[in-house]
């Protein structure tokens, strides 16, 4: 598989997981989210998938897109994966509501750019 195809798969995984999170939480309140254990775990898993994909994207590609908070995304993945009992659901919810919509737009554009090359 070519590097651009592999990178495209990582970007697709990021976009798809972001969209899944948005779909799962559409019209939901924080309390509904925090009380739905199955949904919460599915969303946390999607955040881990996003972080894993980000950590596999080459640094030279990341440096072309400094507006994307690559390190923050990777750090969130690490916090969820390694500090599971200390995950702050309010931070997760805030990220879902305030950061993911914009991130999806940026990453879809990035995906188009990277798969064209």
Coordinates of C-alpha atoms in Angstrom, one line a residue:
X1 CA 0.0 0.0 0.0
X2 CA 1.3 3.5 -0.8
X3 CA 2.0 6.0 1.9
X4 CA -0.7 8.3 0.7
X5 CA -3.3 5.5 0.8
X6 CA -2.2 4.6 4.3
X7 CA -2.4 8.2 5.4
X8 CA -5.8 8.5 3.7
X9 CA -7.0 5.6 5.8
X10 CA -5.8 7.3 9.0
X11 CA -7.6 10.5 8.0
X12 CA -10.7 8.6 7.1
X13 CA -10.7 6.9 10.4
X14 CA -10.4 10.3 12.2
X15 CA -13.2 11.8 10.2
X16 CA -15.5 8.8 10.5
X17 CA -15.0 8.5 14.3
X18 CA -15.6 12.3 14.7
X19 CA -18.8 12.0 12.7
X20 CA -19.9 9.0 14.7
X21 CA -19.5 10.9 17.9
X22 CA -21.5 13.8 16.5
X23 CA -24.2 11.5 15.4
X24 CA -24.4 9.7 18.7
X25 CA -24.7 12.9 20.7
X26 CA -27.0 14.9 18.4
X27 CA -29.7 16.5 20.5
X28 CA -28.4 15.1 23.7
X29 CA -27.7 16.9 27.0
X30 CA -24.6 16.4 29.1
X31 CA -26.6 14.5 31.7
X32 CA -28.0 12.1 29.1
X33 CA -24.5 11.5 27.9
X34 CA -23.0 11.0 31.4
X35 CA -25.8 8.6 32.4
X36 CA -25.6 6.4 29.3
X37 CA -22.7 4.0 30.0
X38 CA -22.8 2.2 26.7
X39 CA -22.9 5.4 24.7
X40 CA -20.1 7.0 26.8
X41 CA -17.9 4.0 26.3
X42 CA -18.5 4.0 22.5
X43 CA -17.6 7.6 22.3
X44 CA -14.5 7.2 24.4
X45 CA -13.5 4.3 22.1
X46 CA -13.9 6.6 19.1
X47 CA -11.7 9.2 20.8
X48 CA -9.0 6.5 21.2
X49 CA -9.4 5.6 17.5
X50 CA -8.9 9.2 16.6
X51 CA -5.8 9.5 18.8
X52 CA -4.3 6.3 17.4
X53 CA -4.8 7.5 13.9
X54 CA -3.3 10.9 14.7
X55 CA -0.2 9.3 16.2
X56 CA 0.4 7.3 13.0
X57 CA 0.2 10.3 10.7
X58 CA 3.8 11.3 9.7
X59 CA 5.2 14.4 11.3
X60 CA 5.9 16.0 8.0
X61 CA 2.2 15.9 7.1
X62 CA 1.2 17.2 10.5
X63 CA 3.6 20.1 10.1
X64 CA 1.7 21.2 7.0
X65 CA -1.4 21.6 9.0
X66 CA -0.5 23.5 12.2
X67 CA -4.1 24.6 12.8
X68 CA -5.0 21.0 13.8
X69 CA -4.2 20.4 17.4
X70 CA -2.4 17.1 16.8
X71 CA -0.7 16.9 20.2
X72 CA -3.9 17.7 22.1
X73 CA -5.7 14.9 20.2
X74 CA -3.0 12.4 21.0
X75 CA -2.9 13.5 24.6
X76 CA -6.6 13.1 24.9
X77 CA -6.3 9.5 23.6
X78 CA -3.6 8.8 26.1
X79 CA -5.6 10.2 29.0
X80 CA -8.6 8.0 28.0
X81 CA -6.6 4.9 27.4
X82 CA -4.3 5.1 30.4
X83 CA -6.3 7.1 33.0
X84 CA -9.7 5.6 32.3
X85 CA -11.0 6.0 35.9
X86 CA -10.0 9.6 35.9
X87 CA -11.6 10.7 32.6
X88 CA -13.3 14.1 33.1
X89 CA -16.6 13.7 31.2
X90 CA -17.2 17.5 31.2
X91 CA -14.0 17.9 29.2
X92 CA -15.1 15.1 26.8
X93 CA -18.5 16.8 26.4
X94 CA -17.0 20.2 25.9
X95 CA -14.7 18.8 23.2
X96 CA -17.7 17.1 21.5
X97 CA -19.8 20.3 21.6
X98 CA -17.2 22.9 20.9
X99 CA -14.2 21.4 19.1
X100 CA -15.3 18.4 17.0
X101 CA -17.6 20.3 14.6
X102 CA -14.8 22.6 13.5
X103 CA -12.2 19.8 13.5
X104 CA -14.4 17.7 11.2
X105 CA -14.4 20.5 8.6
X106 CA -10.7 20.9 8.8
X107 CA -10.0 17.2 8.6
X108 CA -12.3 16.7 5.7
X109 CA -10.5 19.4 3.8
X110 CA -7.1 17.9 4.8
X111 CA -8.3 14.4 3.7
X112 CA -9.3 15.8 0.3
X113 CA -5.9 17.5 0.0
X114 CA -3.9 14.4 1.0
X115 CA -5.7 11.9 -1.1
X116 CA -5.4 14.1 -4.2
X117 CA -1.6 14.1 -3.9

